[in-house]
Amino acid sequence: AACRDALQPCLNAYANGAYAEAVQLCEAAHAASGEPRAGATAARALAQLGAWDRALAWVERLRGTAAEPGLWSVAALVHLRRGEREQAAEAYKRDLALLAKTGDPAGLARAHYGLYFLAWEDSRYREALEAARLSFAAAGKAADRRGQGLAAEALYTVLYALGDLDGAHRALDLAARLFPPDNAADQVRLLGNRGGLALDEGRPALARHDIQQAVDLARGSGDDRFFRSHQLNLVQASLALEDLDGAARHLDEAWRHAEPGSPPETALLFYRARVSRARGDLAAADRALSEALAGDPVLDWVWELEDERGRVAQARGDLAAAEAAWRRSIAAVEQLRGAVGFDDLKAWLLDRKRDPFESLFLLLVRAGRASEALGTVERATVRTFQDAFVEAAATPAAGGALWTAAADRVDALQELLPAMSESPAAALMPVEQALAASRGRRVLVYFEAQGEVWRIDVVRGKARPRRLDTPAERLRVLVDRFRTDPEPGVAAALGALLLPADLTPGELLHVVPDGALARLSFAALQRNGRRLVEDHAIAYVPGVSFLAAA
């Protein structure tokens, strides 16, 4: 009874968040009674106070006692805060072994979640996924719905990083059903994640609604990084909705949360430039971009800043400066692509890095520089051709179990990713050389650029570009309709739209598809009342360079 009387005030103080008081009471209770739970609670309170050495000392002191299971997860958190990742992983693994023996599912869920976080931070997605799955299962056994929600949120994080937006949606919906509605922190993350997902899906109105709710719910938290990031997302959504006043307002809010005494964050300068250009203040946009580029940003920012610089130059009518900026942007993209790894694969499966290629292509083709325009298409699509294979092979079948489908996707991507930098399709020859080597072959190159669809007909070693009469969105509708119901009328309409009028029966057609056309069977198109395959053999190739080198 005396032991319980000494222990209870210690436990109460910890439960109430009075950690300094808890340390005093718990250490006194342990000294008086030797009760291991008192020492374990002291360790947890010390960890909360940042007294890391003392917390670890208690963990070591309680080895072999009934309170040891679960304490190594406390030690792991201490090691994490000190940047000792290997020690943190070992502590979690030691705790898992102890907790499995004692049959503590709640403790197991926490330890598995800790290992998920470590694997995620190191871009070890397969390990992260498995740890999240085990955490979800253990939390279920413990009837811990919030623990399951955290594991489902972890699954969302992995799938989002790998570009599986459908799977990420399903995981986030699962987390939403599990998180308690009265936990503000969970709801803020949930809304913010939903908003980010909607932005990537091109649904800016929904994104703005969810992100604004997250911001409103988080007011008063004092987390400048959170507010800065989410206000910039609101800037992006507002620009997409052409709400320039809203974009400017959110940008001002983001700047209010800038780090005091530090150089401006690249993202703040980038969005200042975008808003300034949208409002017609090209000089202000130029100043913001110059300041951002002078700060030696990482390549993933360089390409965006140079792309925006090209747009600013184009807006003031300086096409030479625009071309130079877009070429610098493309150079940064290609440097990134050469080193693409599993940790940044999402950036390629949700690829906006085509923007400078599309802008440069349109500038060149409208200036009558057909060969150079084709060279730009080659640079844009030769890697996209590989990316399409990776995405198709790595996309899980619809309707599969969420965790199983996620594991299949990770495994497929791990197997395919090395080929993305090793394939000969990534090696381009100069466009004039490729055209000369392709003389005698008929090549139909298609390219989507800023809502337009172009066909470059390569005939007798010459590039003949032509803009198609149907915008990209309408073409996507036609292609999807044809794939659902390949009736002759649609086949004829697509044939008339996509194919040149001067095809010679019997000649081999080499097709370089892009966008929605990558999903289309050209063989089934109709021309003059006949299916294309009746008059032509058809070969799909990544580009003219690949064909010339074959």
Coordinates of C-alpha atoms in Angstrom, one line a residue:
A1 CA 0.0 0.0 0.0
A2 CA 2.8 2.4 0.9
C3 CA 4.4 1.6 -2.5
R4 CA 1.1 2.5 -4.3
D5 CA 0.8 5.6 -2.3
A6 CA 4.2 6.8 -3.3
L7 CA 3.8 5.8 -7.0
Q8 CA 0.4 7.4 -7.7
P9 CA 1.4 11.1 -7.2
C10 CA 4.3 10.4 -9.6
L11 CA 1.9 8.9 -12.2
N12 CA -0.6 11.8 -11.8
A13 CA 2.0 14.5 -12.2
Y14 CA 3.2 12.9 -15.5
A15 CA -0.3 12.4 -16.8
N16 CA -1.0 16.1 -16.1
G17 CA 2.1 17.2 -18.0
A18 CA 3.9 18.4 -14.9
Y19 CA 7.2 16.8 -16.0
A20 CA 9.6 18.5 -13.6
E21 CA 7.4 17.6 -10.6
A22 CA 7.0 14.1 -12.0
V23 CA 10.8 13.6 -12.0
Q24 CA 11.1 14.6 -8.4
L25 CA 8.1 12.5 -7.2
C26 CA 9.1 9.4 -9.4
E27 CA 12.7 9.4 -8.4
A28 CA 11.8 9.7 -4.8
A29 CA 9.2 6.9 -5.1
H30 CA 11.8 4.7 -6.7
A31 CA 14.4 5.5 -4.0
A32 CA 11.8 4.6 -1.3
S33 CA 10.3 1.5 -2.8
G34 CA 12.4 0.3 -5.8
E35 CA 9.2 0.3 -7.9
P36 CA 10.4 0.0 -11.5
R37 CA 7.3 1.9 -12.8
A38 CA 8.5 4.9 -10.9
G39 CA 11.9 4.8 -12.6
A40 CA 10.3 4.3 -16.0
T41 CA 8.0 7.3 -15.5
A42 CA 11.0 9.4 -14.4
A43 CA 12.8 8.4 -17.6
R44 CA 9.8 9.5 -19.7
A45 CA 9.5 12.8 -17.9
L46 CA 13.2 13.5 -18.3
A47 CA 12.9 12.8 -22.0
Q48 CA 10.1 15.3 -22.3
L49 CA 12.2 17.9 -20.5
G50 CA 15.2 17.3 -22.8
A51 CA 17.3 15.9 -20.0
W52 CA 18.5 13.2 -22.4
D53 CA 21.5 11.8 -20.6
R54 CA 19.5 11.3 -17.4
A55 CA 16.7 9.7 -19.3
L56 CA 19.1 7.2 -20.9
A57 CA 20.7 6.5 -17.6
W58 CA 17.3 5.4 -16.2
V59 CA 16.7 3.2 -19.2
E60 CA 20.0 1.4 -18.6
R61 CA 19.3 1.2 -14.9
L62 CA 16.0 -0.6 -15.4
R63 CA 17.4 -3.3 -17.7
G64 CA 16.0 -6.7 -16.7
T65 CA 13.1 -5.2 -14.7
A66 CA 9.4 -5.5 -15.5
A67 CA 9.4 -1.9 -16.7
E68 CA 12.1 -2.4 -19.4
P69 CA 9.6 -3.2 -22.2
G70 CA 8.6 0.0 -23.8
L71 CA 11.4 2.0 -22.3
W72 CA 13.7 1.4 -25.3
S73 CA 11.3 3.3 -27.4
V74 CA 11.9 6.3 -25.1
A75 CA 15.6 5.8 -25.6
A76 CA 15.0 5.7 -29.3
L77 CA 13.3 9.1 -29.3
V78 CA 16.2 10.5 -27.3
H79 CA 18.7 9.2 -29.8
L80 CA 16.6 10.6 -32.6
R81 CA 16.6 14.1 -31.0
R82 CA 20.3 13.9 -30.7
G83 CA 20.7 12.8 -34.3
E84 CA 21.8 9.3 -33.4
R85 CA 19.8 7.4 -36.0
E86 CA 21.6 4.0 -35.8
Q87 CA 21.3 3.9 -32.0
A88 CA 17.6 4.9 -32.4
A89 CA 17.0 2.0 -34.8
E90 CA 18.7 -0.5 -32.4
A91 CA 16.7 0.8 -29.5
Y92 CA 13.4 0.3 -31.4
K93 CA 14.4 -3.2 -32.4
R94 CA 15.4 -4.1 -28.9
D95 CA 12.1 -2.9 -27.7
L96 CA 10.2 -4.9 -30.3
A97 CA 11.8 -8.1 -29.0
L98 CA 10.9 -7.3 -25.4
L99 CA 7.3 -6.2 -26.2
A100 CA 6.7 -9.3 -28.3
K101 CA 7.5 -11.4 -25.3
T102 CA 5.2 -9.5 -23.0
G103 CA 2.4 -9.3 -25.6
D104 CA 2.0 -5.5 -25.5
P105 CA 0.3 -4.6 -28.8
A106 CA 0.2 -0.8 -28.0
G107 CA 3.9 -0.7 -27.4
L108 CA 4.6 -2.8 -30.5
A109 CA 2.5 -0.3 -32.5
R110 CA 4.6 2.6 -31.3
A111 CA 7.9 0.8 -31.9
H112 CA 7.0 -0.2 -35.4
Y113 CA 5.9 3.3 -36.1
G114 CA 9.3 4.6 -34.9
L115 CA 11.0 2.2 -37.4
Y116 CA 8.7 3.4 -40.1
F117 CA 9.8 7.0 -39.5
L118 CA 13.5 6.1 -39.6
A119 CA 13.0 4.1 -42.9
W120 CA 11.0 6.9 -44.4
E121 CA 13.6 9.5 -43.6
D122 CA 16.2 7.4 -45.3
S123 CA 13.9 6.7 -48.4
R124 CA 13.9 3.0 -47.6
Y125 CA 10.3 2.8 -48.8
R126 CA 9.8 -0.9 -48.7
E127 CA 11.0 -1.1 -45.1
A128 CA 8.9 2.0 -44.2
L129 CA 5.8 0.4 -45.7
E130 CA 6.3 -2.9 -43.8
A131 CA 6.9 -1.1 -40.5
A132 CA 3.7 1.0 -41.1
R133 CA 1.7 -2.2 -41.9
L134 CA 2.9 -3.9 -38.7
S135 CA 2.1 -0.8 -36.7
F136 CA -1.4 -0.7 -38.1
A137 CA -1.9 -4.4 -37.2
A138 CA -0.6 -4.0 -33.7
A139 CA -2.7 -0.9 -33.1
G140 CA -5.7 -2.8 -34.2
K141 CA -5.0 -5.5 -31.6
A142 CA -4.7 -2.8 -29.0
A143 CA -8.0 -1.3 -30.1
D144 CA -6.1 1.9 -30.7
R145 CA -7.9 3.7 -33.5
R146 CA -5.6 6.7 -33.4
G147 CA -2.6 4.5 -33.7
Q148 CA -4.1 2.8 -36.7
G149 CA -4.8 6.3 -38.1
L150 CA -1.2 7.2 -37.8
A151 CA -0.1 4.0 -39.6
A152 CA -2.6 4.7 -42.4
E153 CA -1.3 8.2 -42.6
A154 CA 2.2 6.7 -42.9
L155 CA 1.0 4.6 -45.8
Y156 CA -0.4 7.7 -47.5
T157 CA 3.0 9.3 -47.1
V158 CA 4.8 6.5 -48.9
L159 CA 2.3 6.2 -51.7
Y160 CA 2.2 9.9 -52.3
A161 CA 6.0 10.0 -52.5
L162 CA 5.8 7.3 -55.1
G163 CA 3.2 9.1 -57.2
D164 CA 0.3 6.7 -56.6
L165 CA -2.4 9.4 -56.0
D166 CA -5.2 6.9 -56.1
G167 CA -3.6 4.7 -53.4
A168 CA -2.7 7.8 -51.4
H169 CA -6.4 8.9 -51.5
R170 CA -7.5 5.5 -50.2
A171 CA -4.9 5.6 -47.4
L172 CA -5.9 9.1 -46.4
D173 CA -9.6 8.2 -46.4
L174 CA -8.8 5.3 -44.1
A175 CA -6.8 7.6 -41.8
A176 CA -9.8 10.0 -41.7
R177 CA -12.1 7.3 -40.6
L178 CA -9.8 6.3 -37.8
F179 CA -8.5 9.7 -36.4
P180 CA -10.6 11.0 -33.5
P181 CA -12.5 14.1 -34.8
D182 CA -11.7 16.1 -31.6
N183 CA -7.9 15.9 -32.0
A184 CA -7.1 19.2 -33.7
A185 CA -3.5 18.3 -34.6
D186 CA -4.6 15.1 -36.5
Q187 CA -7.3 17.0 -38.3
V188 CA -4.9 19.8 -39.3
R189 CA -2.5 17.3 -40.9
L190 CA -5.4 15.4 -42.5
L191 CA -6.8 18.6 -44.1
G192 CA -3.3 19.8 -45.2
N193 CA -2.6 16.5 -46.8
R194 CA -5.9 16.5 -48.6
G195 CA -5.2 19.9 -49.9
G196 CA -1.8 19.0 -51.1
L197 CA -3.2 16.0 -52.9
A198 CA -5.9 18.1 -54.6
L199 CA -3.2 20.5 -55.8
D200 CA -1.3 17.7 -57.5
E201 CA -4.5 16.5 -59.1
G202 CA -5.2 19.8 -60.6
R203 CA -8.2 20.6 -58.3
P204 CA -7.2 24.0 -57.0
A205 CA -10.7 25.0 -55.6
L206 CA -10.9 21.9 -53.4
A207 CA -7.2 22.3 -52.5
R208 CA -7.8 25.9 -51.3
H209 CA -10.9 24.9 -49.3
D210 CA -9.0 22.1 -47.4
I211 CA -5.8 24.0 -46.8
Q212 CA -7.6 27.1 -45.6
Q213 CA -9.5 24.9 -43.1
A214 CA -6.2 23.4 -41.9
V215 CA -4.7 26.9 -41.5
D216 CA -7.8 28.2 -39.6
L217 CA -7.7 25.1 -37.3
A218 CA -4.0 25.6 -36.5
R219 CA -4.2 29.3 -35.7
G220 CA -2.3 30.1 -32.5
S221 CA 0.0 27.1 -32.7
G222 CA 3.0 29.3 -33.4
D223 CA 4.4 27.0 -36.0
D224 CA 5.9 29.4 -38.6
R225 CA 7.1 26.7 -40.9
F226 CA 3.6 25.2 -41.1
F227 CA 1.9 28.5 -41.8
R228 CA 4.5 29.6 -44.3
S229 CA 4.3 26.3 -46.3
H230 CA 0.5 26.2 -46.3
Q231 CA 0.1 29.9 -47.2
L232 CA 2.3 29.3 -50.2
N233 CA 0.1 26.3 -51.2
L234 CA -2.8 28.7 -51.0
V235 CA -0.9 31.1 -53.3
Q236 CA -0.5 28.3 -55.8
A237 CA -4.1 27.4 -55.6
S238 CA -5.2 31.0 -56.0
L239 CA -3.0 31.5 -59.0
A240 CA -4.5 28.4 -60.6
L241 CA -8.0 29.9 -60.0
E242 CA -6.8 33.3 -61.4
D243 CA -7.6 34.9 -58.0
L244 CA -4.7 37.4 -58.0
D245 CA -5.9 39.4 -55.0
G246 CA -6.2 36.1 -53.0
A247 CA -2.8 35.0 -54.2
A248 CA -1.3 38.4 -53.1
R249 CA -3.0 38.2 -49.7
H250 CA -1.7 34.6 -49.0
L251 CA 1.8 35.6 -50.1
D252 CA 1.8 38.5 -47.6
E253 CA 0.7 36.0 -44.9
A254 CA 3.5 33.6 -45.9
W255 CA 6.1 36.4 -45.6
R256 CA 4.9 37.3 -42.2
H257 CA 6.0 33.8 -41.1
A258 CA 9.5 34.0 -42.7
E259 CA 12.4 33.1 -40.5
P260 CA 13.6 36.4 -38.8
G261 CA 17.2 37.3 -39.4
S262 CA 17.7 34.7 -42.2
P263 CA 17.8 35.2 -45.9
P264 CA 14.4 34.8 -47.6
E265 CA 13.4 31.3 -48.4
T266 CA 13.6 30.4 -52.1
A267 CA 9.9 29.4 -52.1
L268 CA 8.9 32.9 -50.9
L269 CA 10.9 34.6 -53.6
F270 CA 9.6 32.2 -56.3
Y271 CA 6.0 32.9 -55.4
R272 CA 6.7 36.6 -55.2
A273 CA 7.9 36.4 -58.7
R274 CA 4.9 34.4 -59.9
V275 CA 2.4 36.8 -58.3
S276 CA 4.2 39.8 -59.6
R277 CA 4.2 38.4 -63.2
A278 CA 0.5 37.6 -62.9
R279 CA -0.2 41.2 -61.9
G280 CA 2.0 42.6 -64.6
D281 CA 4.8 43.9 -62.5
L282 CA 7.6 42.3 -64.5
A283 CA 10.4 44.3 -62.9
A284 CA 9.4 43.1 -59.4
A285 CA 9.3 39.5 -60.7
D286 CA 12.8 39.9 -62.2
R287 CA 14.2 41.2 -58.9
A288 CA 12.7 38.3 -56.9
L289 CA 14.1 35.7 -59.3
S290 CA 17.5 37.3 -59.4
E291 CA 17.7 37.4 -55.6
A292 CA 16.6 33.7 -55.4
L293 CA 19.1 32.5 -58.0
A294 CA 21.9 34.5 -56.3
G295 CA 21.3 32.4 -53.2
D296 CA 22.7 29.3 -54.9
P297 CA 19.5 27.2 -54.7
V298 CA 19.4 23.5 -55.2
L299 CA 18.8 22.2 -58.7
D300 CA 15.2 21.3 -58.0
W301 CA 14.6 25.1 -57.4
V302 CA 16.9 26.2 -60.2
W303 CA 14.8 24.7 -63.0
E304 CA 11.6 26.3 -61.6
L305 CA 13.3 29.7 -61.1
E306 CA 14.8 29.7 -64.6
D307 CA 11.5 28.5 -66.1
E308 CA 9.7 31.4 -64.4
R309 CA 12.4 33.8 -65.6
G310 CA 11.7 32.6 -69.2
R311 CA 8.0 33.4 -68.7
V312 CA 8.8 36.8 -67.4
A313 CA 11.1 37.5 -70.4
Q314 CA 8.5 36.3 -72.8
A315 CA 5.9 38.6 -71.2
R316 CA 8.1 41.6 -71.9
G317 CA 8.7 40.4 -75.4
D318 CA 12.4 39.4 -75.0
L319 CA 12.3 36.1 -76.8
A320 CA 16.1 35.7 -76.8
A321 CA 16.2 36.0 -73.0
A322 CA 13.2 33.7 -72.7
E323 CA 15.0 31.0 -74.8
A324 CA 18.2 31.3 -72.8
A325 CA 16.3 31.0 -69.5
W326 CA 14.4 27.9 -70.7
R327 CA 17.6 26.3 -71.9
R328 CA 19.1 26.8 -68.5
S329 CA 16.0 25.4 -66.9
I330 CA 16.2 22.3 -69.1
A331 CA 19.8 21.8 -68.3
A332 CA 19.0 21.7 -64.6
V333 CA 16.2 19.2 -65.3
E334 CA 18.5 17.0 -67.2
Q335 CA 21.1 17.1 -64.5
L336 CA 18.4 16.1 -62.0
R337 CA 17.2 13.3 -64.3
G338 CA 20.6 11.8 -64.6
A339 CA 20.7 11.3 -60.8
V340 CA 17.1 10.4 -60.2
G341 CA 16.8 8.0 -57.2
F342 CA 14.1 6.2 -55.3
D343 CA 13.8 9.1 -52.9
D344 CA 12.7 11.6 -55.5
L345 CA 10.8 9.3 -57.9
K346 CA 7.5 11.1 -57.1
A347 CA 8.9 14.2 -58.9
W348 CA 9.0 12.2 -62.1
L349 CA 5.7 10.4 -61.8
L350 CA 4.0 13.7 -61.1
D351 CA 6.1 15.5 -63.7
R352 CA 5.9 19.2 -64.0
K353 CA 9.4 19.4 -65.2
R354 CA 8.2 19.3 -68.8
D355 CA 7.1 22.9 -68.5
P356 CA 10.4 24.5 -69.8
F357 CA 10.6 21.9 -72.6
E358 CA 7.0 22.8 -73.7
S359 CA 7.7 26.6 -73.5
L360 CA 10.9 26.3 -75.5
F361 CA 9.3 24.0 -78.1
L362 CA 6.5 26.5 -78.8
L363 CA 9.0 29.4 -79.0
L364 CA 11.1 27.5 -81.6
V365 CA 8.3 26.0 -83.7
R366 CA 6.5 29.4 -83.9
A367 CA 9.8 30.9 -85.1
G368 CA 10.1 28.3 -87.9
R369 CA 13.0 26.5 -86.3
A370 CA 11.5 23.0 -86.9
S371 CA 14.7 20.9 -86.4
E372 CA 15.5 22.6 -83.1
A373 CA 11.9 22.2 -82.0
L374 CA 12.1 18.5 -82.8
G375 CA 15.4 18.3 -80.8
T376 CA 13.5 19.8 -77.8
V377 CA 10.8 17.2 -78.1
E378 CA 13.4 14.5 -78.2
R379 CA 14.9 15.8 -75.0
A380 CA 11.5 16.0 -73.3
T381 CA 10.1 12.7 -74.4
V382 CA 13.0 10.3 -74.6
R383 CA 13.0 10.0 -70.8
T384 CA 9.2 10.3 -70.5
F385 CA 9.0 7.2 -72.7
Q386 CA 11.0 5.3 -70.0
D387 CA 9.0 6.9 -67.2
A388 CA 5.7 5.7 -68.8
F389 CA 7.0 2.1 -68.6
V390 CA 7.9 2.6 -65.0
E391 CA 4.6 4.1 -64.1
A392 CA 2.6 1.5 -66.0
A393 CA 4.5 -1.4 -64.5
A394 CA 4.4 0.0 -61.0
T395 CA 0.7 0.9 -60.9
P396 CA -1.2 -1.6 -58.8
A397 CA -4.3 -3.3 -60.1
A398 CA -7.5 -1.6 -59.1
G399 CA -9.4 -3.1 -56.3
G400 CA -6.5 -4.8 -54.6
A401 CA -6.0 -4.8 -50.9
L402 CA -4.4 -1.4 -50.0
W403 CA -1.4 -2.7 -48.2
T404 CA -0.7 -5.5 -50.7
A405 CA -1.0 -3.1 -53.7
A406 CA 1.3 -0.7 -52.0
A407 CA 3.9 -3.4 -51.5
D408 CA 3.6 -4.5 -55.1
R409 CA 4.2 -0.9 -56.3
V410 CA 7.3 -0.4 -54.2
D411 CA 8.8 -3.7 -55.3
A412 CA 8.1 -3.0 -59.0
L413 CA 9.7 0.5 -58.7
Q414 CA 12.8 -0.8 -57.0
E415 CA 13.3 -3.3 -59.8
L416 CA 12.7 -0.8 -62.6
L417 CA 14.3 2.3 -61.3
P418 CA 18.0 1.4 -62.3
A419 CA 16.9 1.1 -65.9
M420 CA 15.8 4.7 -66.0
S421 CA 19.4 5.9 -66.0
E422 CA 21.0 2.9 -67.9
S423 CA 18.7 2.6 -70.9
P424 CA 20.2 3.6 -74.3
A425 CA 17.1 5.6 -75.0
A426 CA 18.5 8.2 -72.7
A427 CA 21.4 8.8 -75.0
L428 CA 20.5 11.4 -77.6
M429 CA 22.4 12.3 -80.8
P430 CA 22.3 15.8 -82.3
V431 CA 19.0 16.3 -84.0
E432 CA 20.4 17.1 -87.5
Q433 CA 22.5 13.9 -87.3
A434 CA 19.4 11.9 -86.2
L435 CA 17.3 13.3 -89.0
A436 CA 20.0 12.5 -91.6
A437 CA 20.3 8.9 -90.2
S438 CA 16.5 8.6 -90.4
R439 CA 16.3 9.5 -94.1
G440 CA 14.1 6.9 -95.8
R441 CA 11.9 6.3 -92.7
R442 CA 8.5 7.8 -91.9
V443 CA 8.3 9.0 -88.3
L444 CA 5.2 10.6 -86.7
V445 CA 6.2 12.5 -83.6
Y446 CA 3.4 13.8 -81.3
F447 CA 3.9 16.4 -78.5
E448 CA 1.6 18.1 -76.1
A449 CA 2.6 21.6 -75.2
Q450 CA 0.6 23.9 -73.0
G451 CA -2.8 22.5 -74.0
E452 CA -1.9 22.2 -77.7
V453 CA -1.1 19.0 -79.6
W454 CA 1.5 19.0 -82.3
R455 CA 2.6 16.5 -84.9
I456 CA 6.1 16.5 -86.4
D457 CA 6.1 14.5 -89.5
V458 CA 9.7 13.4 -90.3
V459 CA 9.9 12.7 -94.1
R460 CA 13.0 12.2 -96.1
G461 CA 15.1 13.5 -93.2
K462 CA 13.1 16.7 -92.8
A463 CA 10.9 17.8 -89.8
R464 CA 7.5 19.2 -90.8
P465 CA 5.6 20.4 -87.7
R466 CA 1.9 21.0 -87.6
R467 CA -0.5 22.0 -84.8
L468 CA -3.5 19.7 -84.7
D469 CA -6.9 21.3 -84.7
T470 CA -8.1 19.7 -81.5
P471 CA -6.8 20.9 -78.1
A472 CA -5.2 18.3 -75.7
E473 CA -8.2 18.1 -73.4
R474 CA -10.6 17.3 -76.3
L475 CA -8.1 14.7 -77.6
R476 CA -8.0 13.0 -74.3
V477 CA -11.8 12.7 -74.3
L478 CA -11.7 11.2 -77.8
V479 CA -9.0 8.7 -76.9
D480 CA -10.7 7.6 -73.7
R481 CA -14.0 7.2 -75.6
F482 CA -12.3 5.1 -78.3
R483 CA -10.6 2.9 -75.7
T484 CA -14.0 2.3 -74.0
D485 CA -15.9 1.8 -77.3
P486 CA -13.7 1.5 -80.4
E487 CA -16.6 2.2 -82.8
P488 CA -15.7 3.1 -86.5
G489 CA -16.9 6.7 -86.3
V490 CA -14.4 7.6 -83.5
A491 CA -11.7 5.6 -85.2
A492 CA -12.2 7.6 -88.4
A493 CA -12.3 10.9 -86.5
L494 CA -9.1 10.2 -84.7
G495 CA -7.5 9.0 -88.0
A496 CA -8.4 12.2 -89.8
L497 CA -7.1 14.3 -86.9
L498 CA -3.8 12.5 -86.2
L499 CA -2.6 11.1 -89.5
P500 CA -1.0 13.0 -92.4
A501 CA -2.9 12.9 -95.7
D502 CA 0.1 11.8 -97.8
L503 CA 0.8 8.4 -96.2
T504 CA 2.0 5.8 -98.8
P505 CA 0.3 2.4 -98.5
G506 CA 2.9 -0.2 -97.5
E507 CA 5.3 2.1 -95.7
L508 CA 6.4 1.4 -92.2
L509 CA 5.2 4.0 -89.7
H510 CA 7.3 4.8 -86.7
V511 CA 5.2 6.5 -84.0
V512 CA 6.5 8.6 -81.1
P513 CA 3.4 9.1 -78.9
D514 CA 2.9 11.6 -76.1
G515 CA 0.3 12.3 -73.5
A516 CA -3.1 10.7 -74.1
L517 CA -1.8 9.2 -77.4
A518 CA 0.5 6.8 -75.4
R519 CA -2.8 5.0 -74.5
L520 CA -4.0 4.8 -78.1
S521 CA -3.7 1.9 -80.5
F522 CA -2.8 3.6 -83.8
A523 CA -3.3 0.3 -85.6
A524 CA -7.1 0.5 -85.0
L525 CA -7.4 4.1 -86.4
Q526 CA -9.2 4.4 -89.7
R527 CA -8.2 6.2 -92.9
N528 CA -10.2 6.1 -96.1
G529 CA -12.4 3.5 -94.6
R530 CA -9.6 1.1 -93.7
R531 CA -7.8 0.4 -90.5
L532 CA -4.3 1.8 -90.4
V533 CA -2.8 -1.6 -89.8
E534 CA -4.3 -2.9 -93.1
D535 CA -2.0 -0.6 -95.0
H536 CA 1.0 0.0 -92.7
A537 CA 3.1 -1.8 -90.2
I538 CA 3.5 0.3 -87.1
A539 CA 6.4 0.5 -84.7
Y540 CA 6.5 2.6 -81.5
V541 CA 9.8 4.2 -80.7
P542 CA 11.0 6.6 -78.0
G543 CA 12.3 9.1 -80.5
V544 CA 14.1 9.8 -83.7
S545 CA 17.5 9.5 -82.1
F546 CA 16.7 6.1 -80.8
L547 CA 15.5 5.0 -84.3
A548 CA 18.5 6.4 -86.0
A549 CA 20.8 4.5 -83.6
A550 CA 19.0 1.2 -84.0

